[in-house]
Amino acid sequence: MLESQPLFLALDFQSAEEALTFLDTNHFYEIPVKVGMELFYREGPTIIEALNERGHPIFLDLKLHDIPHTVKQAMKSLASLNIDVINVHASGGKNMMRAAQEGLQEGTRDGQQKPLLLAVTQLTSSSDEMLHHELLIPHHMEKVVTHYAQMAKEASVDGVVCSVAEARVIADVCGESFYRLTPGIRLGTQEQQDQVRIATPQKAKVSGASAIVVGRGVTTADSPQETYQQFEKEWNNGYKTTLS
Ligand SMILES: O=C(O)c1cc(=O)[nH]c(=O)n1[C@@H]1O[C@H](COP(=O)(O)O)[C@@H](O)[C@H]1O
């Protein structure tokens, strides 16, 4: 299912009412959506149920990061929701990532598909300078992200969240089937805001991203539906470019 779903729209809204009104007003039906901390902490499982009823594939972006036992038990609970993708921070380590996958497996109901588990490598808002001077990580971004992706693969995680800049090398090192979801996507004319490692949808496609996450580029646009279609069009142009 996810292969044919290249664009997750980030529903970064303060309430279910705001999110659902946005979808209705702009005629977004059954598109893949991302529910993050802002919306889930306020609304909890009811927002997932509301989106299920409307037929949206769902990425629940809670970026879990805790001791392995806690993450396993949390994933067991979250697996009972009807979601398609969920994530953890790779910096929680291999044992934590393995525990997350076990929790999801144990919590998935009979007859339901286990959600895809992704590991966030380094946030797209992070720079080399931040790694070196704040986190005291001496290596370059690409090396750190690739290492985290390899750790995630060894821990039986299904893929990663990374920036477009690292998507190709991760596919080379971890294999094409290892999923690469890339946020930090902007059309050429849009502001980068708090993101650091950004790219266009077309660049994401030709660089080997499996899918993209788009938030404010669509949600704050003057014409969200038209802008969403522009993101899709650019992604599809990228596809043609790769094939030729
Ligand atoms: O896991 C994520 O979704 C994520 C990881 C990351 O490294 N960077 C990142 O921006 N995100 C999420 O992707 C969305 C990007 O939003 P915009 O910058 O508004 O397009 C936000 O909801 C972020 O929480």
Coordinates of C-alpha atoms and ligand atoms in Angstrom, one line a residue:
M1 CA 0.0 0.0 0.0
L2 CA 2.7 2.5 1.0
E3 CA 4.5 2.3 -2.3
S4 CA 1.7 4.1 -4.0
Q5 CA 1.5 6.8 -1.3
P6 CA 4.4 9.2 -1.8
L7 CA 3.1 12.2 0.2
F8 CA 2.1 12.4 3.8
L9 CA 0.4 15.6 4.8
A10 CA 1.5 16.7 8.3
L11 CA -1.6 17.7 10.3
D12 CA 0.2 19.9 12.7
F13 CA -2.9 21.6 14.2
Q14 CA -3.9 22.4 17.7
S15 CA -7.2 20.4 17.7
A16 CA -9.1 17.8 15.9
E17 CA -11.7 20.4 14.9
E18 CA -9.0 22.5 13.2
A19 CA -7.5 19.5 11.4
L20 CA -10.7 18.0 10.2
T21 CA -12.1 21.4 9.1
F22 CA -8.9 21.9 7.1
L23 CA -9.3 18.5 5.4
D24 CA -13.0 19.2 4.6
T25 CA -12.6 22.8 3.5
N26 CA -9.8 21.9 1.1
H27 CA -11.3 18.7 -0.2
F28 CA -8.6 16.3 1.0
Y29 CA -10.2 12.9 0.9
E30 CA -8.4 9.7 1.9
I31 CA -4.9 11.1 1.4
P32 CA -2.1 9.8 3.7
V33 CA -1.7 12.1 6.8
K34 CA 0.7 12.4 9.6
V35 CA -0.5 13.0 13.2
G36 CA 2.2 14.4 15.4
M37 CA 2.7 15.3 19.0
E38 CA 0.8 18.6 18.7
L39 CA -2.5 17.0 17.7
F40 CA -2.2 13.6 19.4
Y41 CA -1.2 14.9 22.9
R42 CA -4.4 17.0 22.8
E43 CA -6.9 14.6 21.2
G44 CA -5.4 11.1 21.8
P45 CA -6.8 8.0 20.0
T46 CA -10.1 9.8 19.0
I47 CA -8.3 11.7 16.3
I48 CA -7.0 8.4 14.9
E49 CA -10.5 7.0 14.9
A50 CA -11.9 10.0 13.1
L51 CA -9.2 9.8 10.4
N52 CA -9.8 6.0 10.1
E53 CA -13.5 6.7 9.5
R54 CA -12.5 9.0 6.7
G55 CA -10.2 6.5 5.1
H56 CA -6.8 8.2 5.6
P57 CA -3.7 6.1 5.8
I58 CA -2.0 7.4 9.0
F59 CA 1.6 8.0 10.1
L60 CA 1.6 8.5 13.9
D61 CA 4.7 10.6 14.5
L62 CA 5.4 10.4 18.3
K63 CA 9.2 9.8 18.0
L64 CA 9.5 7.5 21.1
H65 CA 12.8 7.6 23.0
D66 CA 13.0 6.0 26.4
I67 CA 14.4 2.8 28.1
P68 CA 13.7 -0.4 26.0
H69 CA 11.0 -1.7 28.4
T70 CA 9.0 1.5 28.4
V71 CA 9.2 1.8 24.6
K72 CA 8.1 -1.8 24.1
Q73 CA 5.1 -1.4 26.4
A74 CA 4.1 1.9 24.7
M75 CA 4.4 0.4 21.3
K76 CA 2.2 -2.5 22.4
S77 CA -0.5 0.0 23.4
L78 CA -0.1 2.1 20.2
A79 CA -0.3 -1.0 18.0
S80 CA -3.9 -1.4 18.9
L81 CA -4.7 1.8 17.0
N82 CA -5.4 1.5 13.3
I83 CA -2.3 3.2 12.0
D84 CA 0.1 2.4 9.1
V85 CA 3.4 4.0 10.2
I86 CA 5.0 4.9 13.6
N87 CA 8.5 6.0 14.7
V88 CA 11.2 6.1 17.4
H89 CA 14.5 8.0 17.7
A90 CA 17.4 5.9 16.5
S91 CA 19.6 7.6 19.1
G92 CA 17.7 5.5 21.7
G93 CA 20.0 2.6 20.6
K94 CA 19.6 -0.8 19.1
N95 CA 18.0 -2.5 22.2
M96 CA 15.4 0.2 22.3
M97 CA 14.6 -0.1 18.6
R98 CA 14.4 -3.9 18.8
A99 CA 12.1 -3.5 21.8
A100 CA 9.9 -1.1 19.8
Q101 CA 9.5 -3.7 17.0
E102 CA 8.7 -6.4 19.5
G103 CA 6.1 -4.3 21.2
L104 CA 4.4 -3.6 17.9
Q105 CA 4.4 -7.2 16.9
E106 CA 2.9 -8.3 20.2
G107 CA 0.3 -5.5 20.2
T108 CA -0.9 -5.9 16.6
R109 CA -4.3 -7.5 16.6
D110 CA -5.0 -10.7 14.7
G111 CA -5.9 -10.0 11.1
Q112 CA -4.4 -6.5 11.2
Q113 CA -1.2 -5.4 9.5
K114 CA 1.7 -4.4 11.8
P115 CA 2.5 -0.7 11.4
L116 CA 5.7 0.1 9.6
L117 CA 8.4 1.1 12.2
L118 CA 10.7 3.9 11.2
A119 CA 13.7 5.3 13.1
V120 CA 14.4 9.1 13.0
T121 CA 18.1 9.4 12.3
Q122 CA 19.0 13.1 12.7
L123 CA 16.2 15.7 12.6
T124 CA 16.0 17.7 9.4
S125 CA 16.3 20.8 11.7
S126 CA 19.8 19.7 12.7
S127 CA 23.0 20.9 11.1
D128 CA 26.6 19.7 11.1
E129 CA 27.4 22.6 13.4
M130 CA 24.8 21.6 15.9
L131 CA 26.1 18.0 15.9
H132 CA 29.6 19.1 16.5
H133 CA 29.1 22.0 19.0
E134 CA 25.9 21.1 20.9
L135 CA 25.7 17.3 20.8
L136 CA 29.6 16.8 20.7
I137 CA 29.3 14.3 17.8
P138 CA 32.5 14.8 15.8
H139 CA 31.4 13.1 12.6
H140 CA 29.7 14.6 9.6
M141 CA 25.9 14.4 9.2
E142 CA 26.0 11.8 6.4
K143 CA 28.2 9.5 8.4
V144 CA 26.1 9.8 11.5
V145 CA 22.8 9.4 9.7
T146 CA 24.1 6.3 7.7
H147 CA 25.4 4.7 10.9
Y148 CA 22.0 5.3 12.6
A149 CA 20.3 3.7 9.6
Q150 CA 22.5 0.7 9.7
M151 CA 21.9 0.3 13.5
A152 CA 18.1 0.5 12.8
K153 CA 18.4 -2.1 10.1
E154 CA 20.3 -4.4 12.5
A155 CA 17.6 -3.9 15.1
S156 CA 14.9 -5.1 12.6
V157 CA 13.4 -1.7 12.1
D158 CA 11.6 -1.3 8.7
G159 CA 13.2 2.0 7.6
V160 CA 14.2 5.5 8.6
V161 CA 13.2 9.2 8.6
C162 CA 16.1 11.2 7.1
S163 CA 16.7 14.2 5.0
V164 CA 16.7 14.0 1.2
A165 CA 20.5 14.5 1.3
E166 CA 21.0 11.1 2.9
A167 CA 18.3 9.0 1.1
R168 CA 20.5 7.7 -1.7
V169 CA 23.4 6.6 0.5
I170 CA 21.0 4.9 2.9
A171 CA 19.4 2.9 0.0
D172 CA 22.9 1.9 -1.1
V173 CA 24.0 0.7 2.3
C174 CA 20.7 -0.7 3.7
G175 CA 19.0 -1.8 0.5
E176 CA 16.2 -0.4 -1.7
S177 CA 13.5 -2.0 0.3
F178 CA 14.6 -0.2 3.5
Y179 CA 12.0 2.6 3.6
R180 CA 13.3 6.2 3.5
L181 CA 10.8 8.9 4.6
T182 CA 12.0 12.4 4.0
P183 CA 10.5 15.6 5.7
G184 CA 11.9 19.1 5.2
I185 CA 10.3 19.4 1.8
R186 CA 9.7 22.8 0.2
L187 CA 8.8 24.1 -3.3
G188 CA 11.6 26.2 -4.7
T189 CA 10.0 29.5 -3.7
Q190 CA 9.0 28.5 -0.1
E191 CA 10.7 29.6 3.1
Q192 CA 12.8 27.1 4.9
Q193 CA 11.5 28.2 8.4
D194 CA 13.1 26.1 11.2
Q195 CA 14.2 23.3 8.8
V196 CA 17.9 23.1 7.9
R197 CA 18.3 20.2 5.5
I198 CA 15.5 20.9 2.9
A199 CA 14.8 19.8 -0.7
T200 CA 12.1 20.0 -3.3
P201 CA 9.8 17.1 -4.0
Q202 CA 11.5 16.5 -7.3
K203 CA 14.9 16.3 -5.7
A204 CA 13.5 13.9 -3.1
K205 CA 12.3 11.6 -5.8
V206 CA 15.5 11.6 -7.8
S207 CA 17.5 11.2 -4.6
G208 CA 15.8 7.9 -3.7
A209 CA 13.3 9.0 -1.1
S210 CA 10.5 6.4 -0.7
A211 CA 8.0 9.1 0.3
I212 CA 7.9 12.7 1.6
V213 CA 6.3 14.5 4.5
V214 CA 4.9 18.0 3.8
G215 CA 3.4 20.3 6.4
R216 CA 3.4 24.0 6.4
G217 CA 4.2 24.2 2.7
V218 CA 0.6 23.1 2.2
T219 CA -1.2 23.9 5.4
T220 CA -0.3 27.6 5.4
A221 CA -0.5 28.0 1.6
D222 CA -3.1 30.4 0.1
S223 CA -4.6 27.5 -1.9
P224 CA -3.8 24.3 0.0
Q225 CA -5.3 21.9 -2.6
E226 CA -3.6 23.5 -5.5
T227 CA -0.3 23.6 -3.7
Y228 CA -0.6 20.0 -2.6
Q229 CA -1.1 19.1 -6.3
Q230 CA 2.0 21.0 -7.1
F231 CA 4.0 18.9 -4.6
E232 CA 2.5 15.7 -6.2
K233 CA 3.3 17.0 -9.7
E234 CA 6.9 17.8 -8.8
W235 CA 7.3 14.3 -7.2
N236 CA 6.0 12.7 -10.4
N237 CA 8.2 14.7 -12.6
G238 CA 11.1 13.5 -10.5
Y239 CA 10.0 10.0 -11.2
K240 CA 10.0 10.5 -14.9
T241 CA 13.5 12.1 -14.7
T242 CA 14.8 9.0 -12.9
L243 CA 13.5 6.7 -15.5
S244 CA 14.9 8.5 -18.5
Ligands
LIG1 O1 9.5 12.4 12.0 C1 9.1 13.4 11.3 O2 8.0 13.4 10.8 C2 10.0 14.6 11.2 C3 11.4 14.2 11.3 C4 12.4 15.2 10.9 O3 13.6 14.9 11.0 N1 11.9 16.4 10.6 C5 10.6 16.8 10.5 O4 10.3 17.9 10.1 N2 9.7 15.9 10.9 C6 8.2 16.3 10.9 O5 7.8 16.6 9.6 C7 6.9 17.7 9.6 C8 7.6 18.8 8.7 O6 6.8 19.9 8.7 P1 7.0 21.2 7.8 O7 8.4 21.7 8.0 O8 5.9 22.1 8.2 O9 6.9 20.6 6.4 C9 6.8 18.1 11.0 O10 5.5 17.6 11.5 C10 7.9 17.5 11.8 O11 7.6 17.1 13.1

